[in-house]
Amino acid sequence: MPMRKEILVAALAATATLVVAAAALRRWKRRKQWQLKQAHRILRKFARDCATPVPKLWQIADDLESDMRASIASDGTRGKATLKMLVSYADAFPNGDEEGFYYGVNLRGTNFLILCARLGGKNAPISDIHREEISIPSNVMNGNSEDLFDFIAAEVAKFVSAHPENENEPVKRTELGFTLSYPVDDAAATLGNVIKWDSFSADDTVGKNMVKNINRALNKHGVNLRVSAMVDDTVGNLAGGRYYCRDSVAAITLGMGTNAAYIESAQELAHLNGPSRTSREVGISMEWGNFRSPHLPITEFDACLDSESLNPGSQVFQKLVSGTYLGEIVRRVLVKMAQETLLFGDPVPPKLMTPYLLRSPDMAAMHQDTSEDREVVNEKLKEIFGITDSTPMAREIVAEVCDVVSERAARLAGAGIVGIVKKLGRIENKRNIVTVEGGLYEHYRVFRNYLNSSIWEMLGNELSDNVIVEHSHGGSGAGAVFLASSQKENFDF
């Protein structure tokens, strides 16, 4: 009898334990369901705020066109226009017949590329490409423009010696293409005045004749190459597009930064001050990163990012489109989800609170993860934020946030392309090729697809074939080589 009583007591205790465990499990499931529901609520609102339906895209394209016209008409004062529309006075653009071996330099923030390549004419592909990336020493970075150009010229001398046009023959005096990953104000043809040097303290560069300085440095180091003009690297990509096709009308940079350049009729710019123009066509660097429109889909996360940035109220379009900011927008959305829904557990992972920790390549990897249970997302969350126990549903939400951010960015870029072609009056009856350079377009497949589909949606079946988007030719920095091929020997010392 006592044995039966003990068994009964044990059975009741086990049952009670099971009941308690089952209740705890139900509470845990209800809590998880609530967390996911709240996370999806945040996601849905974010997606609504980021939405870019075709009518909105057309409003943005129309605003861009109006801003372009206002900036050109303002004779440099710009008024209410947000686009700088910097006129490039490079002598000409390639026409596809250029032949020969050319050298180029692409000056960036803390480094520069030196490259050479051969053009075969008749739109033949670029070949025999050699590139070398040179880091700029800190003492040069902290020096003046003379130090900078002297260092560049010395490195060019080494490169030319290592990569001559013909073995055992000196380099003939020829053009050196020079592009800058900074906006260049070419208001006076060969001055190439830099508006802002983001990475240099060489303030004396501004307002001085950069072309004269680099040519003097090249001459000092015995290099038989000369620069006739310095242009923005997006204008260099535009030159590359022109070499391959006369219908190339614009070039877009979509990487860590973003910009657009296009071919404008010189007649449209006749009222501007500056040197006489020998070409009927002029390249314009729009600096479209600073474009603003009341129709841009700006969310609470974008507003906070902007207010906490080093340049609040500036570069609005860039903060929505460029690779520097896309991962940061995703991170901010995930922070809100983590704080309000405990999506990644309690407490909020500390590393998730670190600004700009999520880079766009990692964002792209998570977004394009097609593995079961989003294993790539799981690995990236561990690697970047130290999140070791994410659930499959949480990973799915992360991928969806990446999708919303990338889709908005790509469609805004697509609207910008349509706005440029509309300004040129070429949408309805002419073929337009737009070359795109940069990692977002080249390596982020979903981003690229969203950009192309936005143009197709805006123009429809009848007109979408008139705007063709292509990847730029020759790779990073190659625009400097194409630019060199088309410049006249108009050197100044």
PDB file of N, CA and C in Angstrom, residues 317-370:
ATOM      1  N   PHE A 317      20.535  62.427 -51.360  1.00  0.00           N
ATOM      2  CA  PHE A 317      20.362  61.321 -52.303  1.00  0.00           C
ATOM      3  C   PHE A 317      21.431  60.256 -52.081  1.00  0.00           C
ATOM      4  N   GLN A 318      22.651  60.686 -51.824  1.00  0.00           N
ATOM      5  CA  GLN A 318      23.736  59.741 -51.582  1.00  0.00           C
ATOM      6  C   GLN A 318      23.443  58.868 -50.372  1.00  0.00           C
ATOM      7  N   LYS A 319      22.852  59.441 -49.330  1.00  0.00           N
ATOM      8  CA  LYS A 319      22.565  58.694 -48.113  1.00  0.00           C
ATOM      9  C   LYS A 319      21.442  57.676 -48.307  1.00  0.00           C
ATOM     10  N   LEU A 320      20.710  57.803 -49.402  1.00  0.00           N
ATOM     11  CA  LEU A 320      19.662  56.830 -49.721  1.00  0.00           C
ATOM     12  C   LEU A 320      20.132  55.768 -50.702  1.00  0.00           C
ATOM     13  N   VAL A 321      21.190  56.066 -51.459  1.00  0.00           N
ATOM     14  CA  VAL A 321      21.542  55.228 -52.610  1.00  0.00           C
ATOM     15  C   VAL A 321      22.913  54.575 -52.499  1.00  0.00           C
ATOM     16  N   SER A 322      23.903  55.231 -51.912  1.00  0.00           N
ATOM     17  CA  SER A 322      25.278  54.738 -52.010  1.00  0.00           C
ATOM     18  C   SER A 322      25.585  53.644 -50.996  1.00  0.00           C
ATOM     19  N   GLY A 323      26.594  52.862 -51.320  1.00  0.00           N
ATOM     20  CA  GLY A 323      26.976  51.726 -50.501  1.00  0.00           C
ATOM     21  C   GLY A 323      27.467  52.081 -49.115  1.00  0.00           C
ATOM     22  N   THR A 324      27.969  53.288 -48.932  1.00  0.00           N
ATOM     23  CA  THR A 324      28.442  53.702 -47.611  1.00  0.00           C
ATOM     24  C   THR A 324      27.333  53.642 -46.572  1.00  0.00           C
ATOM     25  N   TYR A 325      26.102  53.921 -47.007  1.00  0.00           N
ATOM     26  CA  TYR A 325      25.005  54.097 -46.057  1.00  0.00           C
ATOM     27  C   TYR A 325      23.987  52.950 -46.022  1.00  0.00           C
ATOM     28  N   LEU A 326      23.940  52.109 -47.038  1.00  0.00           N
ATOM     29  CA  LEU A 326      22.878  51.097 -47.091  1.00  0.00           C
ATOM     30  C   LEU A 326      22.930  50.147 -45.896  1.00  0.00           C
ATOM     31  N   GLY A 327      24.119  49.639 -45.583  1.00  0.00           N
ATOM     32  CA  GLY A 327      24.247  48.737 -44.446  1.00  0.00           C
ATOM     33  C   GLY A 327      23.898  49.419 -43.129  1.00  0.00           C
ATOM     34  N   GLU A 328      24.219  50.708 -43.013  1.00  0.00           N
ATOM     35  CA  GLU A 328      23.919  51.445 -41.793  1.00  0.00           C
ATOM     36  C   GLU A 328      22.415  51.610 -41.608  1.00  0.00           C
ATOM     37  N   ILE A 329      21.685  51.831 -42.695  1.00  0.00           N
ATOM     38  CA  ILE A 329      20.228  51.930 -42.594  1.00  0.00           C
ATOM     39  C   ILE A 329      19.650  50.604 -42.105  1.00  0.00           C
ATOM     40  N   VAL A 330      20.147  49.498 -42.671  1.00  0.00           N
ATOM     41  CA  VAL A 330      19.703  48.171 -42.232  1.00  0.00           C
ATOM     42  C   VAL A 330      19.974  47.997 -40.738  1.00  0.00           C
ATOM     43  N   ARG A 331      21.164  48.355 -40.302  1.00  0.00           N
ATOM     44  CA  ARG A 331      21.530  48.197 -38.886  1.00  0.00           C
ATOM     45  C   ARG A 331      20.579  48.967 -37.987  1.00  0.00           C
ATOM     46  N   ARG A 332      20.227  50.175 -38.371  1.00  0.00           N
ATOM     47  CA  ARG A 332      19.351  50.999 -37.546  1.00  0.00           C
ATOM     48  C   ARG A 332      17.958  50.386 -37.415  1.00  0.00           C
ATOM     49  N   VAL A 333      17.461  49.803 -38.483  1.00  0.00           N
ATOM     50  CA  VAL A 333      16.162  49.127 -38.413  1.00  0.00           C
ATOM     51  C   VAL A 333      16.254  47.927 -37.479  1.00  0.00           C
ATOM     52  N   LEU A 334      17.328  47.170 -37.585  1.00  0.00           N
ATOM     53  CA  LEU A 334      17.505  45.994 -36.722  1.00  0.00           C
ATOM     54  C   LEU A 334      17.647  46.397 -35.259  1.00  0.00           C
ATOM     55  N   VAL A 335      18.267  47.536 -34.988  1.00  0.00           N
ATOM     56  CA  VAL A 335      18.383  48.022 -33.610  1.00  0.00           C
ATOM     57  C   VAL A 335      16.996  48.271 -33.017  1.00  0.00           C
ATOM     58  N   LYS A 336      16.136  48.916 -33.789  1.00  0.00           N
ATOM     59  CA  LYS A 336      14.788  49.180 -33.286  1.00  0.00           C
ATOM     60  C   LYS A 336      14.056  47.875 -33.008  1.00  0.00           C
ATOM     61  N   MET A 337      14.176  46.926 -33.917  1.00  0.00           N
ATOM     62  CA  MET A 337      13.539  45.630 -33.701  1.00  0.00           C
ATOM     63  C   MET A 337      14.097  44.935 -32.462  1.00  0.00           C
ATOM     64  N   ALA A 338      15.410  45.006 -32.289  1.00  0.00           N
ATOM     65  CA  ALA A 338      16.046  44.357 -31.141  1.00  0.00           C
ATOM     66  C   ALA A 338      15.613  45.000 -29.836  1.00  0.00           C
ATOM     67  N   GLN A 339      15.470  46.317 -29.837  1.00  0.00           N
ATOM     68  CA  GLN A 339      15.102  47.022 -28.603  1.00  0.00           C
ATOM     69  C   GLN A 339      13.623  46.840 -28.253  1.00  0.00           C
ATOM     70  N   GLU A 340      12.769  46.837 -29.264  1.00  0.00           N
ATOM     71  CA  GLU A 340      11.332  46.809 -29.004  1.00  0.00           C
ATOM     72  C   GLU A 340      10.732  45.408 -29.019  1.00  0.00           C
ATOM     73  N   THR A 341      11.401  44.468 -29.645  1.00  0.00           N
ATOM     74  CA  THR A 341      10.828  43.124 -29.765  1.00  0.00           C
ATOM     75  C   THR A 341      11.758  42.023 -29.268  1.00  0.00           C
ATOM     76  N   LEU A 342      12.976  42.390 -28.823  1.00  0.00           N
ATOM     77  CA  LEU A 342      13.982  41.409 -28.397  1.00  0.00           C
ATOM     78  C   LEU A 342      14.206  40.349 -29.479  1.00  0.00           C
ATOM     79  N   LEU A 343      14.273  40.811 -30.740  1.00  0.00           N
ATOM     80  CA  LEU A 343      14.416  39.900 -31.878  1.00  0.00           C
ATOM     81  C   LEU A 343      15.657  39.033 -31.743  1.00  0.00           C
ATOM     82  N   PHE A 344      16.706  39.577 -31.144  1.00  0.00           N
ATOM     83  CA  PHE A 344      17.962  38.829 -30.992  1.00  0.00           C
ATOM     84  C   PHE A 344      18.252  38.502 -29.527  1.00  0.00           C
ATOM     85  N   GLY A 345      17.210  38.474 -28.705  1.00  0.00           N
ATOM     86  CA  GLY A 345      17.370  38.107 -27.312  1.00  0.00           C
ATOM     87  C   GLY A 345      17.550  39.305 -26.401  1.00  0.00           C
ATOM     88  N   ASP A 346      17.658  39.014 -25.111  1.00  0.00           N
ATOM     89  CA  ASP A 346      17.800  40.039 -24.087  1.00  0.00           C
ATOM     90  C   ASP A 346      19.094  39.763 -23.301  1.00  0.00           C
ATOM     91  N   PRO A 347      20.002  40.744 -23.208  1.00  0.00           N
ATOM     92  CA  PRO A 347      19.894  42.118 -23.689  1.00  0.00           C
ATOM     93  C   PRO A 347      20.191  42.251 -25.182  1.00  0.00           C
ATOM     94  N   VAL A 348      20.030  43.479 -25.706  1.00  0.00           N
ATOM     95  CA  VAL A 348      20.355  43.753 -27.100  1.00  0.00           C
ATOM     96  C   VAL A 348      21.851  43.525 -27.311  1.00  0.00           C
ATOM     97  N   PRO A 349      22.236  42.787 -28.346  1.00  0.00           N
ATOM     98  CA  PRO A 349      23.673  42.542 -28.597  1.00  0.00           C
ATOM     99  C   PRO A 349      24.454  43.854 -28.671  1.00  0.00           C
ATOM    100  N   PRO A 350      25.485  44.035 -27.854  1.00  0.00           N
ATOM    101  CA  PRO A 350      26.208  45.317 -27.797  1.00  0.00           C
ATOM    102  C   PRO A 350      26.767  45.773 -29.133  1.00  0.00           C
ATOM    103  N   LYS A 351      27.313  44.846 -29.922  1.00  0.00           N
ATOM    104  CA  LYS A 351      27.941  45.242 -31.190  1.00  0.00           C
ATOM    105  C   LYS A 351      26.922  45.734 -32.204  1.00  0.00           C
ATOM    106  N   LEU A 352      25.646  45.362 -32.005  1.00  0.00           N
ATOM    107  CA  LEU A 352      24.603  45.849 -32.901  1.00  0.00           C
ATOM    108  C   LEU A 352      24.444  47.364 -32.781  1.00  0.00           C
ATOM    109  N   MET A 353      24.890  47.926 -31.670  1.00  0.00           N
ATOM    110  CA  MET A 353      24.749  49.359 -31.432  1.00  0.00           C
ATOM    111  C   MET A 353      25.889  50.176 -32.054  1.00  0.00           C
ATOM    112  N   THR A 354      26.852  49.516 -32.681  1.00  0.00           N
ATOM    113  CA  THR A 354      28.002  50.214 -33.261  1.00  0.00           C
ATOM    114  C   THR A 354      27.676  50.731 -34.660  1.00  0.00           C
ATOM    115  N   PRO A 355      27.686  52.046 -34.871  1.00  0.00           N
ATOM    116  CA  PRO A 355      27.354  52.606 -36.197  1.00  0.00           C
ATOM    117  C   PRO A 355      28.312  52.135 -37.293  1.00  0.00           C
ATOM    118  N   TYR A 356      27.778  51.924 -38.464  1.00  0.00           N
ATOM    119  CA  TYR A 356      28.522  51.618 -39.694  1.00  0.00           C
ATOM    120  C   TYR A 356      29.319  50.323 -39.600  1.00  0.00           C
ATOM    121  N   LEU A 357      28.907  49.434 -38.717  1.00  0.00           N
ATOM    122  CA  LEU A 357      29.595  48.154 -38.612  1.00  0.00           C
ATOM    123  C   LEU A 357      29.179  47.205 -39.742  1.00  0.00           C
ATOM    124  N   LEU A 358      27.957  47.394 -40.237  1.00  0.00           N
ATOM    125  CA  LEU A 358      27.468  46.541 -41.324  1.00  0.00           C
ATOM    126  C   LEU A 358      27.796  47.190 -42.664  1.00  0.00           C
ATOM    127  N   ARG A 359      28.662  46.565 -43.433  1.00  0.00           N
ATOM    128  CA  ARG A 359      29.070  47.086 -44.732  1.00  0.00           C
ATOM    129  C   ARG A 359      28.147  46.557 -45.823  1.00  0.00           C
ATOM    130  N   SER A 360      28.081  47.294 -46.920  1.00  0.00           N
ATOM    131  CA  SER A 360      27.175  46.891 -47.999  1.00  0.00           C
ATOM    132  C   SER A 360      27.513  45.527 -48.602  1.00  0.00           C
ATOM    133  N   PRO A 361      28.794  45.106 -48.733  1.00  0.00           N
ATOM    134  CA  PRO A 361      29.048  43.753 -49.246  1.00  0.00           C
ATOM    135  C   PRO A 361      28.462  42.662 -48.345  1.00  0.00           C
ATOM    136  N   ASP A 362      28.532  42.877 -47.014  1.00  0.00           N
ATOM    137  CA  ASP A 362      27.948  41.901 -46.086  1.00  0.00           C
ATOM    138  C   ASP A 362      26.425  41.927 -46.160  1.00  0.00           C
ATOM    139  N   MET A 363      25.876  43.120 -46.320  1.00  0.00           N
ATOM    140  CA  MET A 363      24.435  43.242 -46.510  1.00  0.00           C
ATOM    141  C   MET A 363      23.988  42.484 -47.755  1.00  0.00           C
ATOM    142  N   ALA A 364      24.741  42.638 -48.845  1.00  0.00           N
ATOM    143  CA  ALA A 364      24.405  41.945 -50.096  1.00  0.00           C
ATOM    144  C   ALA A 364      24.477  40.434 -49.918  1.00  0.00           C
ATOM    145  N   ALA A 365      25.492  39.963 -49.178  1.00  0.00           N
ATOM    146  CA  ALA A 365      25.635  38.525 -48.948  1.00  0.00           C
ATOM    147  C   ALA A 365      24.436  37.976 -48.186  1.00  0.00           C
ATOM    148  N   MET A 366      23.967  38.701 -47.173  1.00  0.00           N
ATOM    149  CA  MET A 366      22.794  38.256 -46.417  1.00  0.00           C
ATOM    150  C   MET A 366      21.542  38.300 -47.270  1.00  0.00           C
ATOM    151  N   HIS A 367      21.408  39.363 -48.031  1.00  0.00           N
ATOM    152  CA  HIS A 367      20.223  39.528 -48.870  1.00  0.00           C
ATOM    153  C   HIS A 367      20.107  38.422 -49.908  1.00  0.00           C
ATOM    154  N   GLN A 368      21.221  38.041 -50.491  1.00  0.00           N
ATOM    155  CA  GLN A 368      21.209  37.076 -51.591  1.00  0.00           C
ATOM    156  C   GLN A 368      21.420  35.635 -51.117  1.00  0.00           C
ATOM    157  N   ASP A 369      21.306  35.416 -49.822  1.00  0.00           N
ATOM    158  CA  ASP A 369      21.442  34.081 -49.246  1.00  0.00           C
ATOM    159  C   ASP A 369      20.223  33.233 -49.596  1.00  0.00           C
ATOM    160  N   THR A 370      20.439  32.164 -50.329  1.00  0.00           N
ATOM    161  CA  THR A 370      19.338  31.267 -50.709  1.00  0.00           C
ATOM    162  C   THR A 370      19.444  29.912 -50.008  1.00  0.00           C
TER     163      THR A 370
END
